[in-house]
Short mmCIF file of C-alpha atoms and ligand atoms in Angstrom, two decimals:
data_model
loop_
_atom_site.label_atom_id
_atom_site.label_comp_id
_atom_site.label_asym_id
_atom_site.label_seq_id
_atom_site.Cartn_x
_atom_site.Cartn_y
_atom_site.Cartn_z
CA MET M 1 -155.03 -172.62 -214.96
CA THR M 2 -152.66 -170.25 -213.14
CA GLY M 3 -150.87 -173.33 -211.75
CA ASP M 4 -150.45 -174.67 -215.31
CA LYS M 5 -149.17 -171.32 -216.55
CA ASN M 6 -146.69 -171.11 -213.69
CA SER M 7 -145.31 -174.60 -214.24
CA ASN M 8 -145.06 -173.86 -217.96
CA TYR M 9 -143.12 -170.75 -217.17
CA LEU M 10 -140.88 -172.63 -214.72
CA PHE M 11 -140.28 -175.34 -217.30
CA LYS M 12 -139.21 -172.71 -219.87
CA VAL M 13 -136.84 -171.06 -217.40
CA ILE M 14 -135.24 -174.43 -216.54
CA TYR M 15 -135.02 -175.27 -220.26
CA TYR M 16 -133.20 -172.01 -221.10
CA VAL M 17 -130.85 -172.30 -218.12
CA VAL M 18 -129.90 -175.85 -219.13
CA VAL M 19 -129.38 -174.90 -222.83
CA PHE M 20 -127.38 -171.83 -221.85
CA SER M 21 -125.17 -173.90 -219.48
CA ILE M 22 -124.51 -176.53 -222.18
CA VAL M 23 -123.49 -173.81 -224.64
CA LEU M 24 -121.21 -172.21 -222.05
CA TYR M 25 -119.69 -175.57 -221.07
CA SER M 26 -118.95 -176.63 -224.66
CA GLU M 27 -117.48 -173.16 -225.33
CA SER M 28 -115.14 -173.57 -222.38
CA LEU M 29 -114.19 -177.06 -223.57
CA THR M 30 -113.31 -175.70 -227.00
CA GLN M 31 -111.38 -172.96 -225.30
CA ILE M 32 -109.40 -175.55 -223.27
CA LYS M 33 -108.83 -177.61 -226.41
CA ARG M 34 -107.66 -174.49 -228.23
CA GLU M 35 -105.21 -173.75 -225.45
CA LEU M 36 -104.00 -177.31 -224.97
CA PRO M 37 -101.46 -177.49 -227.80
CA MET M 38 -99.93 -174.20 -226.66
CA GLU M 39 -99.63 -175.33 -223.06
CA GLN M 40 -98.73 -178.94 -223.85
CA TYR M 41 -95.19 -178.65 -222.49
CA ARG M 42 -96.00 -176.41 -219.51
CA PRO M 43 -94.31 -178.00 -216.47
CA GLN M 44 -96.52 -179.04 -213.55
CA PHE M 45 -94.00 -178.52 -210.78
CA HIS M 46 -91.15 -176.49 -212.26
CA PHE M 47 -91.10 -172.73 -212.18
CA THR M 48 -91.95 -171.02 -215.45
CA PRO M 49 -92.89 -167.38 -216.13
CA GLU M 50 -96.61 -166.82 -216.67
CA THR M 51 -95.79 -165.65 -220.19
CA ASN M 52 -92.74 -164.68 -222.22
CA TRP M 53 -89.04 -165.31 -221.98
CA MET M 54 -86.98 -166.31 -218.93
CA ASN M 55 -83.29 -167.19 -218.50
CA ASP M 56 -81.01 -167.13 -215.41
CA PRO M 57 -82.32 -167.20 -211.84
CA ASN M 58 -81.33 -163.91 -210.16
CA GLY M 59 -81.37 -162.32 -206.72
CA LEU M 60 -82.09 -165.52 -204.80
CA VAL M 61 -82.59 -164.44 -201.22
CA TYR M 62 -84.58 -165.63 -198.21
CA PHE M 63 -86.24 -162.97 -196.06
CA MET M 64 -89.07 -162.99 -193.53
CA GLY M 65 -90.31 -166.47 -194.35
CA GLU M 66 -90.14 -166.04 -198.14
CA TYR M 67 -87.78 -167.42 -200.76
CA HIS M 68 -87.44 -164.83 -203.50
CA LEU M 69 -86.80 -165.91 -207.04
CA PHE M 70 -85.99 -163.10 -209.46
CA TYR M 71 -85.12 -164.07 -213.00
CA GLN M 72 -83.88 -162.72 -216.30
CA HIS M 73 -87.08 -161.86 -218.09
CA ASN M 74 -88.30 -160.18 -221.25
CA PRO M 75 -91.74 -158.81 -220.26
CA PHE M 76 -92.58 -158.09 -223.93
CA GLY M 77 -91.87 -161.27 -225.82
CA ASN M 78 -90.65 -164.84 -225.75
CA LYS M 79 -87.23 -164.15 -227.16
CA TRP M 80 -84.26 -162.70 -225.25
CA GLY M 81 -84.49 -158.89 -225.05
CA HIS M 82 -85.54 -155.94 -222.86
CA MET M 83 -83.94 -157.82 -219.96
CA SER M 84 -85.57 -157.08 -216.63
CA TRP M 85 -85.96 -158.97 -213.35
CA GLY M 86 -89.18 -161.01 -213.15
CA HIS M 87 -90.19 -161.95 -209.63
CA ALA M 88 -91.88 -164.73 -207.64
CA VAL M 89 -91.96 -165.74 -203.99
CA SER M 90 -92.51 -169.00 -202.16
CA GLU M 91 -92.76 -170.07 -198.54
CA ASP M 92 -91.72 -173.63 -199.27
CA LEU M 93 -89.65 -173.64 -202.52
CA VAL M 94 -92.47 -175.66 -204.11
CA HIS M 95 -95.48 -173.34 -204.57
CA TRP M 96 -94.61 -170.03 -206.24
CA GLN M 97 -96.60 -166.85 -206.39
CA HIS M 98 -95.96 -164.58 -209.39
CA LEU M 99 -95.30 -160.93 -208.61
CA PRO M 100 -94.89 -157.89 -210.88
CA VAL M 101 -91.57 -157.24 -212.58
CA ALA M 102 -89.16 -156.02 -209.88
CA LEU M 103 -86.50 -154.21 -211.92
CA SER M 104 -87.29 -152.97 -215.41
CA GLU M 105 -85.25 -151.95 -218.40
CA GLU M 106 -85.18 -148.14 -218.31
CA ASN M 107 -83.40 -145.33 -220.17
CA ASP M 108 -81.99 -147.79 -222.65
CA GLU M 109 -80.34 -149.83 -219.89
CA MET M 110 -81.15 -153.51 -219.46
CA ILE M 111 -81.01 -155.30 -216.11
CA PHE M 112 -78.68 -158.28 -216.47
CA SER M 113 -78.05 -161.05 -213.92
CA GLY M 114 -77.11 -160.49 -210.32
CA CYS M 115 -77.93 -161.32 -206.73
CA ALA M 116 -79.68 -159.95 -203.65
CA VAL M 117 -78.73 -159.84 -199.97
CA VAL M 118 -80.41 -158.82 -196.75
CA ASP M 119 -78.42 -155.90 -195.34
CA TRP M 120 -78.99 -156.98 -191.72
CA LYS M 121 -76.79 -154.29 -190.17
CA ASN M 122 -78.12 -151.60 -192.53
CA THR M 123 -74.55 -150.91 -193.66
CA SER M 124 -75.95 -149.23 -196.78
CA GLY M 125 -78.22 -146.90 -194.81
CA PHE M 126 -81.10 -147.85 -197.15
CA GLY M 127 -83.12 -149.46 -194.31
CA ARG M 128 -86.22 -147.76 -192.83
CA GLN M 129 -87.89 -148.12 -189.45
CA GLN M 130 -85.52 -150.68 -187.97
CA GLN M 131 -86.16 -153.04 -190.90
CA PRO M 132 -83.14 -154.31 -192.84
CA PRO M 133 -83.45 -153.60 -196.56
CA ILE M 134 -83.07 -156.17 -199.34
CA VAL M 135 -80.32 -154.91 -201.63
CA ALA M 136 -80.18 -156.20 -205.21
CA ILE M 137 -76.82 -156.07 -206.99
CA TYR M 138 -77.10 -156.39 -210.78
CA THR M 139 -75.33 -155.64 -214.01
CA GLY M 140 -76.63 -152.60 -215.86
CA ARG M 141 -76.15 -153.03 -219.58
CA ARG M 142 -76.13 -149.94 -221.76
CA ASN M 143 -77.88 -150.85 -224.97
CA ASN M 144 -76.17 -148.50 -227.40
CA ASP M 145 -72.59 -149.72 -226.80
CA ASP M 146 -73.04 -152.92 -224.75
CA ARG M 147 -71.18 -151.40 -221.77
CA GLN M 148 -71.67 -153.49 -218.59
CA TYR M 149 -71.29 -152.13 -215.05
CA GLN M 150 -72.51 -153.04 -211.57
CA CYS M 151 -75.49 -151.30 -209.99
CA ILE M 152 -77.55 -151.61 -206.81
CA ALA M 153 -81.23 -151.14 -205.90
CA TYR M 154 -83.00 -151.50 -202.56
CA SER M 155 -86.37 -152.53 -201.21
CA ASN M 156 -88.02 -151.74 -197.89
CA ASP M 157 -91.23 -153.64 -198.53
CA ARG M 158 -90.13 -157.30 -198.57
CA GLY M 159 -88.95 -157.11 -202.16
CA ARG M 160 -92.27 -155.88 -203.57
CA THR M 161 -90.76 -152.69 -205.02
CA PHE M 162 -87.18 -151.58 -205.61
CA THR M 163 -85.55 -148.16 -205.91
CA LYS M 164 -82.46 -147.92 -208.10
CA TYR M 165 -79.58 -146.22 -206.25
CA GLU M 166 -79.20 -142.65 -207.46
CA HIS M 167 -75.41 -142.86 -207.77
CA ASN M 168 -75.32 -146.00 -209.91
CA PRO M 169 -73.11 -147.54 -211.24
CA VAL M 170 -71.16 -148.59 -208.17
CA ILE M 171 -68.44 -150.32 -210.27
CA ASP M 172 -67.68 -149.42 -213.86
CA ILE M 173 -64.42 -150.51 -215.56
CA GLU M 174 -65.60 -149.44 -219.04
CA SER M 175 -65.93 -153.03 -220.21
CA ASP M 176 -68.46 -154.69 -222.47
CA ASN M 177 -68.17 -158.13 -220.85
CA PHE M 178 -68.14 -157.49 -217.10
CA ARG M 179 -71.18 -159.02 -215.47
CA ASP M 180 -73.20 -161.16 -213.05
CA PRO M 181 -72.21 -159.88 -209.56
CA LYS M 182 -72.57 -162.23 -206.60
CA VAL M 183 -72.26 -160.70 -203.14
CA PHE M 184 -71.94 -162.20 -199.65
CA TRP M 185 -71.17 -160.89 -196.16
CA TYR M 186 -67.74 -162.08 -194.99
CA GLU M 187 -67.95 -162.20 -191.22
CA PRO M 188 -64.18 -162.53 -190.43
CA GLY M 189 -63.46 -159.30 -192.36
CA LYS M 190 -66.78 -157.69 -191.41
CA ASN M 191 -67.28 -156.58 -195.01
CA TRP M 192 -69.12 -157.46 -198.18
CA ILE M 193 -67.42 -159.40 -201.00
CA MET M 194 -68.46 -159.11 -204.62
CA MET M 195 -67.43 -161.39 -207.47
CA VAL M 196 -67.93 -160.33 -211.04
CA ALA M 197 -67.09 -162.30 -214.22
CA LEU M 198 -64.96 -160.90 -217.00
CA ALA M 199 -66.63 -163.25 -219.41
CA VAL M 200 -64.28 -163.26 -222.40
CA GLU M 201 -61.01 -162.97 -220.40
CA ASN M 202 -62.07 -165.92 -218.20
CA LYS M 203 -61.49 -164.02 -214.98
CA ILE M 204 -63.41 -163.57 -211.77
CA CYS M 205 -62.76 -160.17 -210.17
CA PHE M 206 -63.11 -159.72 -206.40
CA TYR M 207 -64.21 -156.49 -204.69
CA LYS M 208 -64.71 -155.47 -201.04
CA SER M 209 -67.08 -152.96 -199.49
CA GLU M 210 -68.34 -151.86 -196.11
CA ASN M 211 -71.59 -150.35 -197.30
CA LEU M 212 -72.49 -152.01 -200.64
CA LYS M 213 -71.99 -148.62 -202.34
CA GLU M 214 -68.21 -148.09 -202.42
CA TRP M 215 -66.13 -150.98 -203.67
CA SER M 216 -62.39 -151.59 -203.97
CA LYS M 217 -60.76 -154.37 -205.91
CA SER M 218 -59.19 -157.08 -203.72
CA GLY M 219 -58.15 -159.80 -206.14
CA GLU M 220 -58.68 -161.80 -209.29
CA PHE M 221 -59.05 -165.46 -210.14
CA ASN M 222 -58.33 -167.20 -213.41
CA ILE M 223 -56.93 -170.47 -214.70
CA ASP M 224 -54.16 -169.95 -217.19
CA GLU M 225 -53.87 -173.45 -218.56
CA ILE M 226 -53.78 -173.95 -222.31
CA GLU M 227 -56.91 -176.04 -222.26
CA ILE M 228 -58.92 -173.19 -220.82
CA LYS M 229 -57.48 -170.67 -223.26
CA SER M 230 -59.62 -172.13 -226.01
CA LYS M 231 -62.56 -169.84 -226.72
CA ILE M 232 -64.86 -169.98 -223.77
CA LYS M 233 -67.04 -167.58 -221.83
CA TRP M 234 -67.32 -167.42 -218.03
CA GLU M 235 -70.56 -166.20 -216.50
CA CYS M 236 -72.59 -166.18 -213.31
CA PRO M 237 -70.02 -166.92 -210.56
CA ASP M 238 -71.01 -168.08 -207.07
CA LEU M 239 -68.82 -168.88 -204.05
CA PHE M 240 -69.67 -170.49 -200.70
CA PRO M 241 -68.16 -172.73 -198.03
CA LEU M 242 -69.53 -176.26 -197.54
CA ALA M 243 -68.90 -178.95 -194.93
CA ILE M 244 -67.26 -182.13 -196.23
CA ASP M 245 -69.29 -185.24 -195.40
CA GLU M 246 -71.45 -183.16 -193.05
CA ASN M 247 -68.49 -182.38 -190.78
CA PRO M 248 -68.73 -178.64 -189.96
CA LYS M 249 -65.08 -178.65 -188.81
CA ASN M 250 -63.91 -179.70 -192.22
CA THR M 251 -65.01 -177.24 -194.88
CA LYS M 252 -64.00 -176.20 -198.39
CA TRP M 253 -64.95 -173.20 -200.48
CA VAL M 254 -66.75 -174.01 -203.69
CA MET M 255 -66.42 -171.69 -206.69
CA ILE M 256 -69.15 -172.00 -209.28
CA ILE M 257 -68.77 -170.75 -212.86
CA SER M 258 -71.11 -171.21 -215.81
CA THR M 259 -69.14 -171.71 -219.00
CA ILE M 260 -69.94 -171.55 -222.68
CA PRO M 261 -67.30 -173.09 -224.95
CA GLU M 262 -67.42 -171.64 -228.44
CA PRO M 263 -68.40 -172.72 -231.04
CA ASP M 264 -69.46 -175.83 -229.11
CA VAL M 265 -72.20 -174.05 -227.18
CA ILE M 266 -74.03 -177.34 -226.67
CA ASN M 267 -71.47 -178.26 -224.01
CA SER M 268 -72.22 -175.20 -221.93
CA GLY M 269 -72.93 -175.88 -218.30
CA THR M 270 -72.25 -175.11 -214.69
CA LYS M 271 -68.80 -176.08 -213.34
CA TYR M 272 -67.14 -176.05 -209.96
CA LEU M 273 -63.73 -175.73 -208.39
CA LEU M 274 -62.63 -176.31 -204.79
CA GLY M 275 -60.27 -174.18 -202.76
CA GLU M 276 -60.06 -171.56 -200.05
CA PHE M 277 -61.20 -167.96 -199.73
CA ASN M 278 -58.58 -165.81 -197.98
CA GLY M 279 -60.73 -162.73 -197.50
CA ASN M 280 -59.54 -161.16 -200.74
CA GLU M 281 -59.75 -163.78 -203.43
CA PHE M 282 -60.29 -167.48 -204.15
CA ILE M 283 -57.25 -169.78 -204.10
CA ILE M 284 -57.82 -173.02 -205.98
CA ASP M 285 -56.72 -176.34 -204.41
CA ASN M 286 -53.65 -177.61 -206.10
CA ASP M 287 -53.94 -180.96 -204.42
CA THR M 288 -54.28 -183.48 -207.22
CA SER M 289 -54.83 -186.28 -204.70
CA ALA M 290 -58.22 -184.72 -204.13
CA GLY M 291 -58.96 -185.52 -207.76
CA LEU M 292 -58.82 -181.89 -208.74
CA ASN M 293 -56.14 -179.87 -210.37
CA LYS M 294 -55.89 -176.58 -212.11
CA THR M 295 -56.89 -177.88 -215.49
CA ASN M 296 -60.15 -179.30 -214.24
CA LEU M 297 -63.32 -177.34 -214.28
CA ASN M 298 -65.45 -180.03 -212.76
CA ASN M 299 -68.80 -180.82 -214.23
CA ILE M 300 -71.79 -180.48 -211.96
CA ASP M 301 -74.43 -181.86 -214.26
CA TYR M 302 -74.05 -184.30 -217.13
CA GLY M 303 -77.27 -183.33 -218.88
CA ARG M 304 -77.51 -180.54 -221.41
CA ASP M 305 -79.81 -178.23 -219.55
CA PHE M 306 -78.34 -176.87 -216.35
CA TYR M 307 -76.99 -173.35 -216.62
CA ALA M 308 -76.37 -170.22 -214.52
CA ALA M 309 -77.09 -172.08 -211.26
CA SER M 310 -77.10 -169.76 -208.28
CA SER M 311 -77.61 -170.31 -204.54
CA TRP M 312 -79.92 -168.60 -202.05
CA SER M 313 -78.49 -165.95 -199.74
CA ASP M 314 -79.55 -165.56 -196.11
CA ILE M 315 -81.02 -169.00 -195.47
CA PRO M 316 -81.08 -169.05 -191.63
CA GLU M 317 -78.21 -170.84 -189.90
CA SER M 318 -80.75 -173.01 -188.09
CA ASP M 319 -81.61 -174.45 -191.49
CA GLY M 320 -78.01 -174.49 -192.65
CA ARG M 321 -78.61 -175.76 -196.19
CA ARG M 322 -77.03 -174.37 -199.35
CA ILE M 323 -79.86 -174.52 -201.86
CA TRP M 324 -79.75 -173.58 -205.47
CA ILE M 325 -81.67 -173.60 -208.69
CA GLY M 326 -80.49 -173.47 -212.31
CA TRP M 327 -81.90 -172.33 -215.62
CA MET M 328 -83.07 -175.60 -217.25
CA ASN M 329 -81.86 -174.70 -220.72
CA ASN M 330 -78.93 -174.32 -223.07
CA TRP M 331 -77.97 -171.18 -225.02
CA GLU M 332 -77.50 -173.40 -228.10
CA TYR M 333 -81.27 -173.74 -228.56
CA ALA M 334 -82.90 -171.68 -225.79
CA ASP M 335 -84.91 -169.48 -228.21
CA LYS M 336 -85.93 -172.42 -230.41
CA LEU M 337 -87.80 -174.50 -227.84
CA PRO M 338 -91.20 -175.62 -229.12
CA THR M 339 -93.17 -173.74 -226.43
CA ASN M 340 -95.37 -170.85 -227.45
CA THR M 341 -96.71 -168.72 -224.66
CA TRP M 342 -93.56 -168.85 -222.55
CA LYS M 343 -89.91 -169.87 -222.94
CA GLY M 344 -87.62 -171.19 -220.23
CA SER M 345 -88.00 -173.03 -216.96
CA GLN M 346 -85.99 -173.43 -213.77
CA THR M 347 -84.85 -176.76 -212.29
CA ILE M 348 -86.29 -178.11 -209.06
CA PRO M 349 -84.50 -176.56 -206.06
CA ARG M 350 -81.60 -178.71 -204.96
CA GLU M 351 -79.37 -178.90 -201.91
CA VAL M 352 -75.64 -178.94 -202.66
CA LYS M 353 -73.17 -180.83 -200.49
CA LEU M 354 -69.56 -182.05 -200.53
CA LYS M 355 -68.91 -185.74 -200.25
CA ILE M 356 -65.77 -187.86 -200.43
CA ILE M 357 -66.16 -190.43 -203.23
CA ASP M 358 -63.17 -192.67 -203.94
CA LYS M 359 -60.83 -190.35 -202.04
CA SER M 360 -61.92 -187.25 -203.99
CA ILE M 361 -64.10 -184.45 -202.75
CA LYS M 362 -67.11 -184.14 -205.02
CA LEU M 363 -70.00 -181.74 -205.22
CA ILE M 364 -73.27 -183.62 -205.02
CA GLN M 365 -76.86 -182.45 -205.47
CA LYS M 366 -80.01 -183.63 -203.74
CA PRO M 367 -83.63 -182.60 -204.42
CA VAL M 368 -84.84 -180.48 -201.48
CA ASP M 369 -87.00 -182.37 -198.96
CA GLU M 370 -89.85 -179.88 -199.44
CA LEU M 371 -90.57 -181.57 -202.80
CA LYS M 372 -91.97 -184.56 -200.90
CA LYS M 373 -95.06 -182.46 -200.33
CA LEU M 374 -95.94 -183.01 -203.97
CA ARG M 375 -96.02 -186.79 -203.66
CA GLY M 376 -99.44 -188.21 -204.48
CA GLU M 377 -100.48 -191.85 -204.89
CA ARG M 378 -97.60 -194.25 -204.34
CA LEU M 379 -96.78 -197.60 -205.88
CA GLU M 380 -94.08 -199.76 -204.35
CA PHE M 381 -92.40 -202.96 -205.47
CA THR M 382 -89.63 -204.96 -203.79
CA SER M 383 -87.35 -207.76 -205.04
CA ILE M 384 -89.02 -208.09 -208.38
CA THR M 385 -87.71 -209.07 -211.80
CA ILE M 386 -87.87 -206.61 -214.65
CA ASP M 387 -90.53 -208.68 -216.48
CA GLU M 388 -92.73 -208.89 -213.39
CA LEU M 389 -92.31 -205.20 -212.82
CA ASN M 390 -93.27 -204.26 -216.37
CA GLU M 391 -96.40 -206.42 -216.07
CA SER M 392 -97.39 -204.71 -212.81
CA ILE M 393 -96.74 -201.28 -214.29
CA LYS M 394 -98.96 -202.11 -217.26
CA ARG M 395 -101.73 -203.29 -214.94
CA ALA M 396 -101.45 -200.20 -212.81
CA ASP M 397 -101.76 -198.06 -215.96
CA ILE M 398 -99.23 -195.49 -214.73
CA ASP M 399 -99.13 -192.19 -216.58
CA CYS M 400 -95.51 -191.02 -216.37
CA SER M 401 -95.99 -187.43 -217.50
CA SER M 402 -95.49 -186.10 -213.98
CA LEU M 403 -93.78 -188.54 -211.62
CA GLU M 404 -91.11 -189.03 -209.00
CA ILE M 405 -89.38 -192.41 -209.08
CA ILE M 406 -86.78 -194.00 -206.83
CA ALA M 407 -85.38 -197.28 -208.17
CA GLU M 408 -82.69 -199.41 -206.53
CA PHE M 409 -81.17 -202.25 -208.54
CA ASP M 410 -79.17 -205.39 -207.72
CA PHE M 411 -77.19 -206.68 -210.65
CA LYS M 412 -74.50 -209.20 -211.60
CA ALA M 413 -71.27 -208.19 -213.36
CA HIS M 414 -71.62 -207.46 -217.11
CA SER M 415 -75.19 -206.26 -216.87
CA VAL M 416 -76.66 -203.61 -219.11
CA PHE M 417 -80.07 -202.30 -218.20
CA GLY M 418 -82.21 -199.24 -217.61
CA LEU M 419 -85.57 -197.71 -218.24
CA LYS M 420 -87.53 -195.85 -220.88
CA ILE M 421 -89.82 -193.01 -219.88
CA ARG M 422 -92.43 -190.91 -221.75
CA LYS M 423 -92.80 -193.94 -223.96
CA SER M 424 -95.24 -194.61 -226.79
CA GLU M 425 -94.89 -196.58 -230.01
CA LYS M 426 -92.81 -193.83 -231.57
CA GLU M 427 -91.25 -191.99 -228.67
CA GLU M 428 -89.11 -192.76 -225.66
CA THR M 429 -86.36 -191.23 -223.52
CA THR M 430 -83.85 -193.87 -222.44
CA ILE M 431 -81.60 -194.12 -219.41
CA ASN M 432 -79.06 -196.87 -219.90
CA PHE M 433 -76.61 -198.19 -217.34
CA ASN M 434 -73.67 -200.35 -218.47
CA SER M 435 -71.85 -202.05 -215.62
CA ILE M 436 -69.06 -203.22 -217.96
CA ASP M 437 -67.73 -199.76 -218.82
CA LYS M 438 -69.50 -198.16 -215.84
CA THR M 439 -71.30 -195.63 -218.01
CA ILE M 440 -74.69 -194.10 -217.64
CA THR M 441 -76.25 -192.65 -220.76
CA LEU M 442 -79.25 -190.46 -221.38
CA ASP M 443 -80.63 -190.77 -224.88
CA ARG M 444 -83.28 -188.29 -225.96
CA SER M 445 -82.94 -188.93 -229.72
CA LYS M 446 -86.51 -190.32 -229.84
CA SER M 447 -87.87 -188.23 -226.99
CA GLY M 448 -90.40 -186.30 -229.11
CA VAL M 449 -89.81 -182.99 -230.89
CA VAL M 450 -86.04 -182.80 -231.38
CA ASN M 451 -85.64 -181.17 -234.78
CA PHE M 452 -85.46 -177.55 -233.62
CA ASN M 453 -81.69 -177.98 -233.16
CA LYS M 454 -79.16 -180.24 -234.85
CA ASN M 455 -77.48 -181.33 -231.62
CA PHE M 456 -80.51 -181.73 -229.37
CA ALA M 457 -80.95 -185.42 -230.23
CA GLU M 458 -77.38 -186.36 -229.32
CA SER M 459 -77.18 -188.80 -226.42
CA HIS M 460 -74.79 -188.00 -223.56
CA LYS M 461 -73.06 -190.14 -220.98
CA THR M 462 -70.63 -190.18 -218.10
CA ILE M 463 -68.71 -192.70 -216.02
CA LEU M 464 -70.04 -193.63 -212.63
CA GLU M 465 -67.06 -193.84 -210.34
CA LYS M 466 -68.89 -195.81 -207.73
CA SER M 467 -70.72 -198.32 -209.86
CA ASP M 468 -71.12 -201.38 -207.62
CA LYS M 469 -74.62 -200.18 -206.78
CA LEU M 470 -77.22 -198.22 -208.66
CA LYS M 471 -79.98 -196.06 -207.33
CA LEU M 472 -81.89 -193.78 -209.70
CA HIS M 473 -83.98 -190.90 -208.42
CA LEU M 474 -86.01 -189.26 -211.18
CA PHE M 475 -88.28 -186.28 -211.51
CA ILE M 476 -90.29 -186.34 -214.71
CA ASP M 477 -92.37 -183.33 -215.74
CA SER M 478 -94.21 -182.33 -218.93
CA SER M 479 -91.01 -181.26 -220.68
CA SER M 480 -88.04 -182.34 -218.55
CA ILE M 481 -86.26 -185.11 -216.77
CA GLU M 482 -83.93 -184.69 -213.81
CA LEU M 483 -82.00 -187.78 -212.87
CA PHE M 484 -80.05 -188.09 -209.60
CA VAL M 485 -77.78 -191.17 -209.64
CA ASN M 486 -76.87 -192.87 -206.37
CA GLU M 487 -76.92 -190.10 -203.76
CA GLY M 488 -76.76 -187.28 -206.32
CA ASP M 489 -73.15 -188.17 -207.15
CA VAL M 490 -74.04 -187.74 -210.81
CA VAL M 491 -76.96 -185.69 -212.10
CA PHE M 492 -78.49 -185.32 -215.56
CA THR M 493 -80.85 -182.42 -216.28
CA ASP M 494 -82.47 -182.58 -219.69
CA LEU M 495 -85.38 -181.03 -221.54
CA ILE M 496 -87.63 -183.30 -223.58
CA PHE M 497 -90.69 -182.50 -225.70
CA PRO M 498 -92.78 -185.67 -225.97
CA SER M 499 -96.33 -185.92 -227.35
CA HIS M 500 -98.91 -185.70 -224.61
CA ASN M 501 -99.88 -189.34 -225.15
CA SER M 502 -96.31 -190.64 -224.67
CA THR M 503 -96.93 -191.53 -221.06
CA GLY M 504 -95.54 -195.05 -220.76
CA ILE M 505 -92.68 -196.30 -218.68
CA GLU M 506 -90.78 -199.53 -219.18
CA PHE M 507 -87.70 -201.14 -217.61
CA PHE M 508 -85.33 -203.30 -219.68
CA VAL M 509 -82.30 -205.60 -219.39
CA SER M 510 -80.13 -205.92 -222.50
CA SER M 511 -77.66 -208.31 -220.89
CA GLY M 512 -76.78 -209.83 -217.52
CA GLU M 513 -79.01 -210.38 -214.52
CA VAL M 514 -80.90 -207.65 -212.77
CA ILE M 515 -83.40 -207.49 -209.91
CA ILE M 516 -85.23 -204.39 -208.76
CA ARG M 517 -84.49 -204.35 -205.04
CA ASN M 518 -86.95 -201.55 -204.41
CA LEU M 519 -89.01 -199.26 -206.58
CA LYS M 520 -91.23 -196.42 -205.48
CA ILE M 521 -93.30 -194.36 -207.88
CA TRP M 522 -95.25 -191.29 -206.86
CA GLU M 523 -97.67 -189.32 -208.94
CA ILE M 524 -96.94 -185.63 -208.67
C1 FRU Y 1 -76.11 -165.96 -218.62
C2 FRU Y 1 -76.18 -164.54 -219.12
C3 FRU Y 1 -75.50 -163.61 -218.12
C4 FRU Y 1 -76.18 -162.29 -218.41
C5 FRU Y 1 -77.58 -162.71 -218.74
C6 FRU Y 1 -78.25 -161.84 -219.74
O1 FRU Y 1 -77.07 -166.80 -219.15
O2 FRU Y 1 -75.58 -164.45 -220.36
O3 FRU Y 1 -74.09 -163.57 -218.25
O4 FRU Y 1 -76.12 -161.43 -217.30
O5 FRU Y 1 -77.50 -164.04 -219.21
O6 FRU Y 1 -79.58 -162.19 -219.92
#
């Protein structure tokens, strides 16, 4: 009898545990389902804030084994406002750990864009116990009259907390469009250099300092050509030397400026100029044989969504790379994106280099090697026709919502071909190469949700100077595509908002003869 009672009791306990677990499980499924539409566009391998608004990357600095990524952030909503510096760190540029807000809006003063440096020699005197401090240099923006001035803050705990300097601002010219300081140590002069944009006047101001606290003006850079005098804003400057074709004895200084033409905001983007830095200011190359002249602000990215790119300070010389990241967005529609819990993402980190292409020095971009860590299952095809390839892709049932692809093509003259990604019956994003007029076009008109802005659906193209060969390197994530053409000679960075079931991928030839020499596809 007791045995019977016990087993009855045991049976009841098991019964209730099972029922309870089923209820819990189905609850959690409903919860996931409820959250799915909100998180539908959340990138898998691009940096996004946990919640709320993000724009420019700020304060990129490498220190004690960590890459710091600060960013323009509204901690209270997913529209621009209450600008503060959000913060994350990574040991490998791939996996990011979110940290608390590093610099907050206070006393009616927002924290606009800026940079951070390691003060190795403790020139500022902010260091403690033989440890160099990280010093952040940012624009303070007074909310009541929009006045913008440069401020500093320091950290002695590996960037975990910052103290604003008590004698801020360190530079104030009583302007309402004076922002985005970028600072670097200039070894020949043994001093710090700061660049700040006068956004509306289209000027970059140069300052010098020995201690990061007291600054004196050393020069100014602008381009006074008629073309540039049209209404345009200059923001977020950067400046660094790079070796040409990997030859450290042959270097050029690269000036980076993010520009917003008005009213044509859609064509905003990050531009570059080549020249020299003489210790006081930047002198642009006037050598037109290098393919550059004063009227040219050279495009870095031919997509619509690459802005405010900035490079990391203090990457060790033994590494030697210049790595940057950009805000994957466009001011034209940044606050209208169809994402709910957060707004804004950063591009993948990229290495920038100078390369001679057709006798001109060009800035090229390459995904950092660390991204290879994300490669999962690989499919590879060699010397295959487009039809055979499409058949194999269908059989392999590839889901292209999060992929890396490298495709090399052989083609005869007069060929037009390409591929469609995030494809379903109704949606597709098309990359089209035309060997007749040498153009490469990205068409996102049918990419998914496009109606939040009248210009979003417009396709965009550029001419490939070296078009006798074609290699496409793509990174596809839940709401973006980054396309590196040939060796990063041309790059397109574009947001897309496809339905979650638009996961197909298909190659096509509209005319001519094309063979895929080699194709590798990795799941990410
Ligand atoms: C660039 C920018 C900067 C400014 C910041 C404000 O996107 O306009 O010039 O510091 O954003 O959030």
